[in-house]
PDB file of C-alpha atoms in Angstrom:
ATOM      1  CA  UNK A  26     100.147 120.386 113.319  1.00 82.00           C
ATOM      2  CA  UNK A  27      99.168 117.125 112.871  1.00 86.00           C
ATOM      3  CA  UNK A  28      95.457 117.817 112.233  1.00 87.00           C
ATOM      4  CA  UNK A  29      96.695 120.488 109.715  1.00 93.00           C
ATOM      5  CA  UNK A  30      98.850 118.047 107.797  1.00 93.00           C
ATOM      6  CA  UNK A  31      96.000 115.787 107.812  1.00 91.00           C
ATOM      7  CA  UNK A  32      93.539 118.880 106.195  1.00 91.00           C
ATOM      8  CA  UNK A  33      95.945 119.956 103.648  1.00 93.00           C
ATOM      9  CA  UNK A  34      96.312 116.235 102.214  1.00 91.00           C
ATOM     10  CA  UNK A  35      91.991 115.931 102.530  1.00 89.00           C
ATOM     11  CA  UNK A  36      91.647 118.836 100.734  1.00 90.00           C
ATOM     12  CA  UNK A  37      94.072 118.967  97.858  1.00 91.00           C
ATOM     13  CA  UNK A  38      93.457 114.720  97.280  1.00 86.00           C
ATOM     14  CA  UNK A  39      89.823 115.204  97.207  1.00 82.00           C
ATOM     15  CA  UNK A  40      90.140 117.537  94.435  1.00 84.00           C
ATOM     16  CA  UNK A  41      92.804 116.179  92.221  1.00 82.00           C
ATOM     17  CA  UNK A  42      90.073 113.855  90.839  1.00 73.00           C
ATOM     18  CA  UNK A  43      89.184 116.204  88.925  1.00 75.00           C
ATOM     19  CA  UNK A  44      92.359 116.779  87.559  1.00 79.00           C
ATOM     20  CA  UNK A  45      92.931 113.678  86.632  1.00 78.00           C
ATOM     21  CA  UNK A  46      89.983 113.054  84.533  1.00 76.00           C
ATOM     22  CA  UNK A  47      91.176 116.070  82.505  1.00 80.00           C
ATOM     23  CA  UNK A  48      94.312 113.921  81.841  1.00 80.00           C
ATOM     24  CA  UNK A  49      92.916 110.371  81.449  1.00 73.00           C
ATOM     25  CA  UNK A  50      92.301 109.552  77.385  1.00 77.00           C
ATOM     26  CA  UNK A  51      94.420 112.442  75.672  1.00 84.00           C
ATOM     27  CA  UNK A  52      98.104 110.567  76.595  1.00 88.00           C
ATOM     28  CA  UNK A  53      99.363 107.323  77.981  1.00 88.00           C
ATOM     29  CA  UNK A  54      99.097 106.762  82.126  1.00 84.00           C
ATOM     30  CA  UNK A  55     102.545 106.783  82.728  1.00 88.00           C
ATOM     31  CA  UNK A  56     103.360 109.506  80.495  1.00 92.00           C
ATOM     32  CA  UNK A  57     100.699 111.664  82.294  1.00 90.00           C
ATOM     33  CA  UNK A  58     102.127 110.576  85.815  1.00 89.00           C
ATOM     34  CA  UNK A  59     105.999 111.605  84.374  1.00 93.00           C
ATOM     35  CA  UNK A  60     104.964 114.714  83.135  1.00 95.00           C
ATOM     36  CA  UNK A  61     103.674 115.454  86.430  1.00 94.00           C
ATOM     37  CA  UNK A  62     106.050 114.430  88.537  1.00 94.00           C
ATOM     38  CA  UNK A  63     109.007 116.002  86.412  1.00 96.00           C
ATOM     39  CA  UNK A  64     107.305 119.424  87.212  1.00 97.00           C
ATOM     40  CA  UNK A  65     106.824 118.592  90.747  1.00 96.00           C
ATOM     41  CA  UNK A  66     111.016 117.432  90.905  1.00 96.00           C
ATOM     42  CA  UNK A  67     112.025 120.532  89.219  1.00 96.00           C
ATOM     43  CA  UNK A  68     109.827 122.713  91.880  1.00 96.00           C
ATOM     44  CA  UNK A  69     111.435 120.408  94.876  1.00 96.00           C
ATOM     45  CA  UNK A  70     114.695 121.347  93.511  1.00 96.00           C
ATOM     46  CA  UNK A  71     114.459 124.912  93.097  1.00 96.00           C
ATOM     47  CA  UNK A  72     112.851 125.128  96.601  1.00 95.00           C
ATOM     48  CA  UNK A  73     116.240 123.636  97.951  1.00 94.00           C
ATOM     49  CA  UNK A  74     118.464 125.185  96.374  1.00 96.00           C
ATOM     50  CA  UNK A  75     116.696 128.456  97.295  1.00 95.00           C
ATOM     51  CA  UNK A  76     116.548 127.542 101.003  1.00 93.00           C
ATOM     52  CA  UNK A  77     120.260 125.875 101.001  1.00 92.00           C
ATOM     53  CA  UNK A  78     118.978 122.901 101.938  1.00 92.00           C
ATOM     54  CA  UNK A  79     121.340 119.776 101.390  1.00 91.00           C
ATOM     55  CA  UNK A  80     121.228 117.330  98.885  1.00 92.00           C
ATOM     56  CA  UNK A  81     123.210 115.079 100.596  1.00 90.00           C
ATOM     57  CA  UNK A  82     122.405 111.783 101.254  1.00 90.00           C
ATOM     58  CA  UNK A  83     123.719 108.374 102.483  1.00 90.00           C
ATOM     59  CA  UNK A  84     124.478 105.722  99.794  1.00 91.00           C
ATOM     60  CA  UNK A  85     121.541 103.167 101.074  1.00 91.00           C
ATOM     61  CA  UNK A  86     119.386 105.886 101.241  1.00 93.00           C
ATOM     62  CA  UNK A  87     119.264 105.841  97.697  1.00 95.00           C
ATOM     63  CA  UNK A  88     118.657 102.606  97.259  1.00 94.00           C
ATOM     64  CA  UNK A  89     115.302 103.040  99.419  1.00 93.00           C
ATOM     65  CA  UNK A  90     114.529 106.427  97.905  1.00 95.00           C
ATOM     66  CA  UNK A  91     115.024 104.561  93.997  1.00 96.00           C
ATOM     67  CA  UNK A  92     112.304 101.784  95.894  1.00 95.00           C
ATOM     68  CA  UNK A  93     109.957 104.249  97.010  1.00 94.00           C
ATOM     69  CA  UNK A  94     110.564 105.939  93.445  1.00 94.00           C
ATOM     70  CA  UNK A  95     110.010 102.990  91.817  1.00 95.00           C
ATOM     71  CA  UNK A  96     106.894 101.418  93.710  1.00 95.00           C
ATOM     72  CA  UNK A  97     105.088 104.364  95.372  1.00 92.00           C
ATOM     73  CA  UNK A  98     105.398 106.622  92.490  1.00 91.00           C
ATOM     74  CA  UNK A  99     105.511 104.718  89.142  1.00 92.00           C
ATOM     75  CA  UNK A 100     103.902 102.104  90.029  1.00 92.00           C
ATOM     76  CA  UNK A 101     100.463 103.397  92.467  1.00 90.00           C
ATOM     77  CA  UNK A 102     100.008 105.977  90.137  1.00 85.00           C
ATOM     78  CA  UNK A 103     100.719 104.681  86.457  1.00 85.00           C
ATOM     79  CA  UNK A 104      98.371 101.840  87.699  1.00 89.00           C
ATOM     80  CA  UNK A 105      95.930 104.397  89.202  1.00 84.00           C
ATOM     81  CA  UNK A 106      95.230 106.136  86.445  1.00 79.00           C
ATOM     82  CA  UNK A 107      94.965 103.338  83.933  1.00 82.00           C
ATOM     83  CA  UNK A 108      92.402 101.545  86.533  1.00 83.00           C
ATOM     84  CA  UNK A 109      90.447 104.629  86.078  1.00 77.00           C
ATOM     85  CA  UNK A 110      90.041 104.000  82.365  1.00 76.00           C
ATOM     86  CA  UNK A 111      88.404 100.989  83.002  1.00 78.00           C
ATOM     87  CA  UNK A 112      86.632 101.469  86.866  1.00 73.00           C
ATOM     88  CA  UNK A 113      83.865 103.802  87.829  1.00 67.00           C
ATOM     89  CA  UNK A 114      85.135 106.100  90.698  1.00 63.00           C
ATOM     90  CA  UNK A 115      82.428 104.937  92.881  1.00 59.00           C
ATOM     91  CA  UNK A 116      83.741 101.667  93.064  1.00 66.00           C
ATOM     92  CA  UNK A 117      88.058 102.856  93.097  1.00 72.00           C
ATOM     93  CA  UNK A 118      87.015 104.992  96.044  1.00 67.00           C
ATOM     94  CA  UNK A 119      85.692 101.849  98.100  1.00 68.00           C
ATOM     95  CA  UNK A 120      88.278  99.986  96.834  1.00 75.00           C
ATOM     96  CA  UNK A 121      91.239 102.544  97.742  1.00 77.00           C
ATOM     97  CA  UNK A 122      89.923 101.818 101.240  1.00 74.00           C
ATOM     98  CA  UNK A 123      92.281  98.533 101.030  1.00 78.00           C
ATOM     99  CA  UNK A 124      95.626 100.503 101.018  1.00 85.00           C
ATOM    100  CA  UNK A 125      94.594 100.929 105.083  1.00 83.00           C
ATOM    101  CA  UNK A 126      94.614  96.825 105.831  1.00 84.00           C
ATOM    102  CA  UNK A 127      97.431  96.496 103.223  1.00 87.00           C
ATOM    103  CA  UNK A 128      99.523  99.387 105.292  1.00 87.00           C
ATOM    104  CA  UNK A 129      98.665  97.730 108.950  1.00 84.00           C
ATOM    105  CA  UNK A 130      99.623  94.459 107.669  1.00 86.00           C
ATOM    106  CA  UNK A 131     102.896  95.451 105.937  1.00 87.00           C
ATOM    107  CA  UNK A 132     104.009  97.540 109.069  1.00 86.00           C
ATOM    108  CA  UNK A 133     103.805  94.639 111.084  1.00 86.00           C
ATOM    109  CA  UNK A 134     105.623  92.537 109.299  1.00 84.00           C
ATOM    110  CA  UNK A 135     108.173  95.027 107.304  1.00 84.00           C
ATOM    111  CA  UNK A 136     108.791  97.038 110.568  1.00 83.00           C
ATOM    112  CA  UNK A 137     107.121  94.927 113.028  1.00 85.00           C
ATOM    113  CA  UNK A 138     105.760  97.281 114.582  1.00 84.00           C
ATOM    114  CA  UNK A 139     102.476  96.696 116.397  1.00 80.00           C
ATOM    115  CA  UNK A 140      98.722  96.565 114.450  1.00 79.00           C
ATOM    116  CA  UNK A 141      96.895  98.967 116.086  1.00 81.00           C
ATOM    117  CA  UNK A 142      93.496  98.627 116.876  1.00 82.00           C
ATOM    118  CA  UNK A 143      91.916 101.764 116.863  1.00 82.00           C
ATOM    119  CA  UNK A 144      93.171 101.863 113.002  1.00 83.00           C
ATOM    120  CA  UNK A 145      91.625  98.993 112.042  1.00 83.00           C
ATOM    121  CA  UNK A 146      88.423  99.587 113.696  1.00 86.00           C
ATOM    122  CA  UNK A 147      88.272 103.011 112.477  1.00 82.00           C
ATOM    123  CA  UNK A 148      89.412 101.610 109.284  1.00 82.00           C
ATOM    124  CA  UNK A 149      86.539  99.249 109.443  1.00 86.00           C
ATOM    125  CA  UNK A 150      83.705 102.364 109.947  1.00 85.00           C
ATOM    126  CA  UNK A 151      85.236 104.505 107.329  1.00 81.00           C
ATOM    127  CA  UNK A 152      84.964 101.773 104.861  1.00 81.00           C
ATOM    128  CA  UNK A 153      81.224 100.889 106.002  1.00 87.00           C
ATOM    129  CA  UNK A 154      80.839 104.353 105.515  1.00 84.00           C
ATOM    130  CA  UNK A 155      82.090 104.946 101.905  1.00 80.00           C
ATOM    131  CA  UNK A 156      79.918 101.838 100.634  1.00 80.00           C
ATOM    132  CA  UNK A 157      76.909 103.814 101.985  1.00 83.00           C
ATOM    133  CA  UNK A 158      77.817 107.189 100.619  1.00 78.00           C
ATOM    134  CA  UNK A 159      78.359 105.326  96.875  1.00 74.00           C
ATOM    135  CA  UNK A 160      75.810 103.265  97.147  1.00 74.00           C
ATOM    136  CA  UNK A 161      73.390 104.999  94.976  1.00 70.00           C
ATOM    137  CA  UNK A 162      76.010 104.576  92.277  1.00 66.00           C
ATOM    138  CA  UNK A 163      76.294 100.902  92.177  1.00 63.00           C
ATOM    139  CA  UNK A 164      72.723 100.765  91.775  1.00 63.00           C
ATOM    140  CA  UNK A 165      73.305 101.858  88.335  1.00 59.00           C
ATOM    141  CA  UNK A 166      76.137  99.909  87.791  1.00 56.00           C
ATOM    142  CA  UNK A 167      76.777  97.307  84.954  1.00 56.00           C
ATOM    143  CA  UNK A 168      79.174  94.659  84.061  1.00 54.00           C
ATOM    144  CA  UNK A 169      81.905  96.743  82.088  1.00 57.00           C
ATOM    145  CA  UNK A 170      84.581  95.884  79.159  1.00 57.00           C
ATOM    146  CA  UNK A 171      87.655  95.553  80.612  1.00 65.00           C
ATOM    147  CA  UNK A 172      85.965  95.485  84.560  1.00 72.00           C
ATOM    148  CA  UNK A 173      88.524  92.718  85.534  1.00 77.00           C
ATOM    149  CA  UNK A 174      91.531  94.707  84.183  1.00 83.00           C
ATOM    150  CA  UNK A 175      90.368  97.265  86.222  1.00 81.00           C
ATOM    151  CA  UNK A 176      90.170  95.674  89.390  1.00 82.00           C
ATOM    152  CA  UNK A 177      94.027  94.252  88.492  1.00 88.00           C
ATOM    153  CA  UNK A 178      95.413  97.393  87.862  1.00 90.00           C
ATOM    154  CA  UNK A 179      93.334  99.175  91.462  1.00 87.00           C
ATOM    155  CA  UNK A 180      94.838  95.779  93.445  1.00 89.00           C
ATOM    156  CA  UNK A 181      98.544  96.449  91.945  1.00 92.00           C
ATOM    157  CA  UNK A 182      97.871 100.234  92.493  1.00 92.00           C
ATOM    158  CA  UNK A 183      96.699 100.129  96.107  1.00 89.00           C
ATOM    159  CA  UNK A 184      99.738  97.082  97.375  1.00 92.00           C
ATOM    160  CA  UNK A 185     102.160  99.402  95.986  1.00 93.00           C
ATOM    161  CA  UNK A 186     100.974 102.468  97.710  1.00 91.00           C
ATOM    162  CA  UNK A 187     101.036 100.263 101.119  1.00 91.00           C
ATOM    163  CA  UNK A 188     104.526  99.078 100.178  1.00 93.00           C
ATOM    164  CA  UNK A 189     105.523 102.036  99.469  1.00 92.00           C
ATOM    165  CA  UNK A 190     104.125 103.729 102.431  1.00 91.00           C
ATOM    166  CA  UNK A 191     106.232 101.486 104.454  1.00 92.00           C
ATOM    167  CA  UNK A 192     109.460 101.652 102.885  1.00 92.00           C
ATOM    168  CA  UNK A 193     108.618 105.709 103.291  1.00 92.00           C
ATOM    169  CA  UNK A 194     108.025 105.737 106.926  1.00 90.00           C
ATOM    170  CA  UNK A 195     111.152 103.349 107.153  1.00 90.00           C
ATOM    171  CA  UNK A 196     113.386 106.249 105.448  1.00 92.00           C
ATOM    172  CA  UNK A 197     111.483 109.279 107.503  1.00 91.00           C
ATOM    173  CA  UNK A 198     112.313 106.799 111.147  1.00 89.00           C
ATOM    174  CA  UNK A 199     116.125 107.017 110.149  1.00 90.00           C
ATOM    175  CA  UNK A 200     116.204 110.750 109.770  1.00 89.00           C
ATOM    176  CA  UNK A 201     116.257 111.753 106.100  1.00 91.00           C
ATOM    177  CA  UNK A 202     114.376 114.784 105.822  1.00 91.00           C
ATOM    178  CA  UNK A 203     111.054 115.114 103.970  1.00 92.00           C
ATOM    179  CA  UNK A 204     112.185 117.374 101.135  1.00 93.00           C
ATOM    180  CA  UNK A 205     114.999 115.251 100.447  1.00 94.00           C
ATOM    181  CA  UNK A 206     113.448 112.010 100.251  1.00 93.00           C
ATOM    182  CA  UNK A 207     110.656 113.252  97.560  1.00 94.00           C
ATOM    183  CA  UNK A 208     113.495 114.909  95.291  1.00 96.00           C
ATOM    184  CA  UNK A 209     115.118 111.464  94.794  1.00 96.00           C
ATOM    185  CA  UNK A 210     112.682 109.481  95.181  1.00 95.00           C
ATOM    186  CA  UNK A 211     110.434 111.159  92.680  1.00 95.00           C
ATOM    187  CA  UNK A 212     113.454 111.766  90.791  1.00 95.00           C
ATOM    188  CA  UNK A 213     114.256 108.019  90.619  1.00 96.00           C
ATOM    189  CA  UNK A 214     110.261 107.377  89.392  1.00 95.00           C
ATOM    190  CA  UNK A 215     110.896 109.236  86.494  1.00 95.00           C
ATOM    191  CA  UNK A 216     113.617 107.139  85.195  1.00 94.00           C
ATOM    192  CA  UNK A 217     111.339 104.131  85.156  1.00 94.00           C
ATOM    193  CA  UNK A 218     108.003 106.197  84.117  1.00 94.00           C
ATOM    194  CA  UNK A 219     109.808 107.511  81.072  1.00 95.00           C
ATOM    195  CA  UNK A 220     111.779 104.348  80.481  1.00 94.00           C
ATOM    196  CA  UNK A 221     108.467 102.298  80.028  1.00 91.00           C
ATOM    197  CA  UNK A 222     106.895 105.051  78.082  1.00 91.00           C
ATOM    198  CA  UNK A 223     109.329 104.890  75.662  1.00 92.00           C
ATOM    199  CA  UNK A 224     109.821 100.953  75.647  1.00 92.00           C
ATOM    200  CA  UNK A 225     106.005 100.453  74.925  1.00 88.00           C
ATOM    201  CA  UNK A 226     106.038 102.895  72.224  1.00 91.00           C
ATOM    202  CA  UNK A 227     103.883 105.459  74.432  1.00 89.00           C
ATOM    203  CA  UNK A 228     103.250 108.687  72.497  1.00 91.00           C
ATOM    204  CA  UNK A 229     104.670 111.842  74.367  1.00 92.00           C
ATOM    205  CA  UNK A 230     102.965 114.417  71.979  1.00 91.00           C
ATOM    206  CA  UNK A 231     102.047 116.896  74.293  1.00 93.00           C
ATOM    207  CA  UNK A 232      97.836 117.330  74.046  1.00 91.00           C
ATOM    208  CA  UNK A 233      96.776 121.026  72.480  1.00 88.00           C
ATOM    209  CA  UNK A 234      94.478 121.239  75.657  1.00 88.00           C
ATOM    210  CA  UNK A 235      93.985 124.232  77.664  1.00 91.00           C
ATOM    211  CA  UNK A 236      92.557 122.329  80.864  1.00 90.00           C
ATOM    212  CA  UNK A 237      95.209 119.723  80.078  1.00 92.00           C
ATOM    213  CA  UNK A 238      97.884 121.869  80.994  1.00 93.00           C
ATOM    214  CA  UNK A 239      95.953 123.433  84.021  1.00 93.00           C
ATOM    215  CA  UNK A 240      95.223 120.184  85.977  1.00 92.00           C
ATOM    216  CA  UNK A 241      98.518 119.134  84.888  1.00 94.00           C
ATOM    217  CA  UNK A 242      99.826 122.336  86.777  1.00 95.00           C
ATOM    218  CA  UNK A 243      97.627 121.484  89.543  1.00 94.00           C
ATOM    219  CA  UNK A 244      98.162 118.044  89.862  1.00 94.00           C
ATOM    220  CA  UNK A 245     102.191 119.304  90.027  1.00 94.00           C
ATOM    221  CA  UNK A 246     102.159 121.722  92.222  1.00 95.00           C
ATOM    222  CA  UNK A 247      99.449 121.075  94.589  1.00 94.00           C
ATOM    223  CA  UNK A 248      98.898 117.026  94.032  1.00 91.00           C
ATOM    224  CA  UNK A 249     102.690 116.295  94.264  1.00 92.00           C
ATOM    225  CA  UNK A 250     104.429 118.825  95.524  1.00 94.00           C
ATOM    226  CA  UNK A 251     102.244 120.373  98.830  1.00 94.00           C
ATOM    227  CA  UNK A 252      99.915 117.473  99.439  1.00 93.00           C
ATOM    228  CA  UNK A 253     103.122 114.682  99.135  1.00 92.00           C
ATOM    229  CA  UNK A 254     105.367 116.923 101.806  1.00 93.00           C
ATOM    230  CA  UNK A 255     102.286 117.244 103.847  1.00 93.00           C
ATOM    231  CA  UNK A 256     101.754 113.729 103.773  1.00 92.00           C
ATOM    232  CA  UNK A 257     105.084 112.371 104.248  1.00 93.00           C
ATOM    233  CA  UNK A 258     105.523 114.824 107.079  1.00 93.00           C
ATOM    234  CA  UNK A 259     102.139 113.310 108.327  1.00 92.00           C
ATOM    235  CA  UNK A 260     103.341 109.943 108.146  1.00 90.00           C
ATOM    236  CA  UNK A 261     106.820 110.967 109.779  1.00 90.00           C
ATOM    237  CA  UNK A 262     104.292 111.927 112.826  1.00 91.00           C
ATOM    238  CA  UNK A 263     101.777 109.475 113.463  1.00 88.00           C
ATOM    239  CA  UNK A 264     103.058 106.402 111.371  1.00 86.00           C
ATOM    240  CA  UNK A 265     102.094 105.214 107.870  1.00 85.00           C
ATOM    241  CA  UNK A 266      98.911 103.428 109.430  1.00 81.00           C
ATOM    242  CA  UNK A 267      97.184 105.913 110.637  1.00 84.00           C
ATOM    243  CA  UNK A 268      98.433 108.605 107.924  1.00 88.00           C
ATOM    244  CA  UNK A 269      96.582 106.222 105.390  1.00 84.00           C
ATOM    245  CA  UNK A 270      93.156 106.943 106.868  1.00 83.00           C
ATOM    246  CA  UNK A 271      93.380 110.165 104.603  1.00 86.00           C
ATOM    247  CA  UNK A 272      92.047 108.025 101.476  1.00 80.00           C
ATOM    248  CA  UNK A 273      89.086 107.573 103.273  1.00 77.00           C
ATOM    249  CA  UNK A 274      88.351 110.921 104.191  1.00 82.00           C
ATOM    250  CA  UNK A 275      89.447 112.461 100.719  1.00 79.00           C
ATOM    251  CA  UNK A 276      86.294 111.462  98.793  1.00 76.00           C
ATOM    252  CA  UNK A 277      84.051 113.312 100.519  1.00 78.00           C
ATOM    253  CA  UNK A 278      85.782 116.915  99.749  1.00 81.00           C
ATOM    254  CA  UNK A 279      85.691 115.283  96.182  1.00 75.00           C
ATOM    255  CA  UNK A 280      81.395 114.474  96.508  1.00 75.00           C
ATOM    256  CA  UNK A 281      81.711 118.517  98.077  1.00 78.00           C
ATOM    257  CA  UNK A 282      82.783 119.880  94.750  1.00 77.00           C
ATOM    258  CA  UNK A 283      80.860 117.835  92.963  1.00 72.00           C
ATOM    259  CA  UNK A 284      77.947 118.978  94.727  1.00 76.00           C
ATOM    260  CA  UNK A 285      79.263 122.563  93.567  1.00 76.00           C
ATOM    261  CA  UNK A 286      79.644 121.356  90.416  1.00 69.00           C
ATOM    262  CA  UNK A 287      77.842 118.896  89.322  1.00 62.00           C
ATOM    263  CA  UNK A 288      74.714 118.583  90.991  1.00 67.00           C
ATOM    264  CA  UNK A 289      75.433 115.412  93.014  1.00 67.00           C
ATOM    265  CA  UNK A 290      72.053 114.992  95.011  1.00 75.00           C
ATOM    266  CA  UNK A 291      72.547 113.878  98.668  1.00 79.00           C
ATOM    267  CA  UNK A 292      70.811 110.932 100.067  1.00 81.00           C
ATOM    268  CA  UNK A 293      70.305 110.107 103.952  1.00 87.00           C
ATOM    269  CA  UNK A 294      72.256 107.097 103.246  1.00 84.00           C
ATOM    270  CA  UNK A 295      74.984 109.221 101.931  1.00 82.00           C
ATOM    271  CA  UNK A 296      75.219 111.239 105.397  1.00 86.00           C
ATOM    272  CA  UNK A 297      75.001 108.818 107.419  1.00 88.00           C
ATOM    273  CA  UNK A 298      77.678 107.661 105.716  1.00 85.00           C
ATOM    274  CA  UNK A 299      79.859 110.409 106.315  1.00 84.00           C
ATOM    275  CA  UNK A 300      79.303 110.341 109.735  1.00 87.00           C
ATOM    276  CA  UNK A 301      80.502 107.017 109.819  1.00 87.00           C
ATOM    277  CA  UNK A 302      83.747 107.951 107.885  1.00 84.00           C
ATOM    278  CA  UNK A 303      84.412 110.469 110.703  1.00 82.00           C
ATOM    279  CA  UNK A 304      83.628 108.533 113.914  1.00 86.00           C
ATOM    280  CA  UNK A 305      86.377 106.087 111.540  1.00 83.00           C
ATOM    281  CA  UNK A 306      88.322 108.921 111.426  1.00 79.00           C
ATOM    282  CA  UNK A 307      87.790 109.776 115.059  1.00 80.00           C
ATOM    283  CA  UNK A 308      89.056 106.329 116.567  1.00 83.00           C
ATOM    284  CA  UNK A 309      91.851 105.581 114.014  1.00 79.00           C
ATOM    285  CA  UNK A 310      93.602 108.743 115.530  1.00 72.00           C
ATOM    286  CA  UNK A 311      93.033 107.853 118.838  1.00 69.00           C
ATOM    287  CA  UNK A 312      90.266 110.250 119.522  1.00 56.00           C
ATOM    288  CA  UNK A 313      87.800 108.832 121.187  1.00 53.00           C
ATOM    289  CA  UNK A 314      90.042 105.292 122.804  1.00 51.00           C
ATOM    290  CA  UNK A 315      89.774 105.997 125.829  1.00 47.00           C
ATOM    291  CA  UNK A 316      85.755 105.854 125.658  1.00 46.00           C
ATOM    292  CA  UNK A 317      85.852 103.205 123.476  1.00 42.00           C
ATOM    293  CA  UNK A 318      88.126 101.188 125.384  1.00 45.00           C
ATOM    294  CA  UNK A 319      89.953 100.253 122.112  1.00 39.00           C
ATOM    295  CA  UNK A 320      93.505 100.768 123.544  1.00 39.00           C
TER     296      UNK A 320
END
């Protein structure tokens, strides 16, 4: 179960890239990210209500769920998306790799629970890894308008996701179910994504754009929806640490398609570097401690 969990989030993460660049430039970041999470709320509703699931849930459960509404939903990805405006993906990808060290740190002293050192040394591989498989890419990289914003807006993005990992697990440890959790505290996100939108005078004219509407749909359904249950599930299993490892893994199913799509040429460096992201992989899961020693 757990390994499936962990597929289903690869797969459907490594993709949504794709989506996303369909969205960035026609409306405001946070007006894309509410728009996609009020179709994804909607879907979590009807789902519950179809499979009489309750709704119910303790008054300082909400105030979590509004946190984890607030900083793992509004903020990661409003900030996410506008750092993409400004940052190649080559260098968010190796940079996403931080959410991992900012999880491990956060657990321990959030839930104090104990840093793990098969996480952080598989951490450590997977990250060695992604530098090698984008390395061809900062070759060709240049010192670009608004670079610094960029890097702001990825640092804000990836703290929150750690944070908000944390205050996730922290809800899933006391017993409110998965479902339940993203319905509010999706729910919650929206109040704050749509508040700012309208406070900073963001336009909410919907874009005449076929493939606007289709990775918008995608992003929904799949993006929010499947991959966040599976996720959350994930992270109710194994603990927010090692659940994080999936950003490192993600980006190669995303340099798959584009090798479908787009041509991307592999290099040896590039396997290699995939390798490296799976012996990660391997460790931070525990796979291969007791040869290792690590534990």
């Amino acid at each position: 179960m757990n390994a499936l969990l962990f597929i289903v989030c690869v797969i459907i993460w490594g993709s949504t890239w794709i989506g996303i660049t369909f969205q960035v430039g026609h409306v405001e970041p946070v007006v894309a990210v509410a728009w996609r999470f009020s179709i994804a709320v909607v879907c979590i509703g009807l789902w519950m209500l179809a499979t009489r699931r309750s709704f119910r849930m303790p008054a300082h459960m909400h105030v979590k769920a509004l946190s984890v509404g607030l900083i793992l939903y509004t903020l990661d990805y409003s900030f996410l998306y506008a750092a993409q405006q400004y940052i190649v993906s080559a260098l968010l990808a190796v940079l996403s790799s931080s959410v991992i060290y900012f999880t491990v740190l956060f657990r321990r002293v959030f839930l104090n629970k104990p840093l793990r050192r098969e996480v952080l040394v598989g951490a450590t591989l997977g990250l060695l890894g992604i530098v090698l498989i984008f390395s061809p890419e900062f070759t060709q990289m240049t010192a670009q308008q608004g670079l610094v914003l960029g890097l702001l807006f990825a640092l804000v993005s990836f703290v929150s996701a750690a944070i908000g990992n944390i205050l996730s697990e922290n809800m899933l440890d006391e017993g409110v179910p998965v479902m339940q959790m993203n319905f509010y505290a999706m729910g919650y996100g929206l109040f704050f994504m749509y508040g700012y939108g309208f406070m900073s005078g963001a336009s909410f004219t919907y874009p005449d754009h076929l493939e606007f509407t289709l990775a918008l749909l995608y992003l929904a359904l799949f993006g929010s929806v499947l991959a966040f249950g599976a996720y959350m599930k994930l992270l109710q299993r194994i603990g927010s640490d090692k659940s994080t490892y999936v950003v490192l893994v993600y980006p190669i199913v995303a340099l798959g398609l584009s090798t479908l799509f787009e041509g991307y040429q592999w290099t040896l460096a590039a396997v290699f570097g995939v390798i490296l992201v799976l012996i990660g992989n391997a460790i931070a899961m525990g796979k291969l401690n007791r040869q290792l020693k690590i534990s």
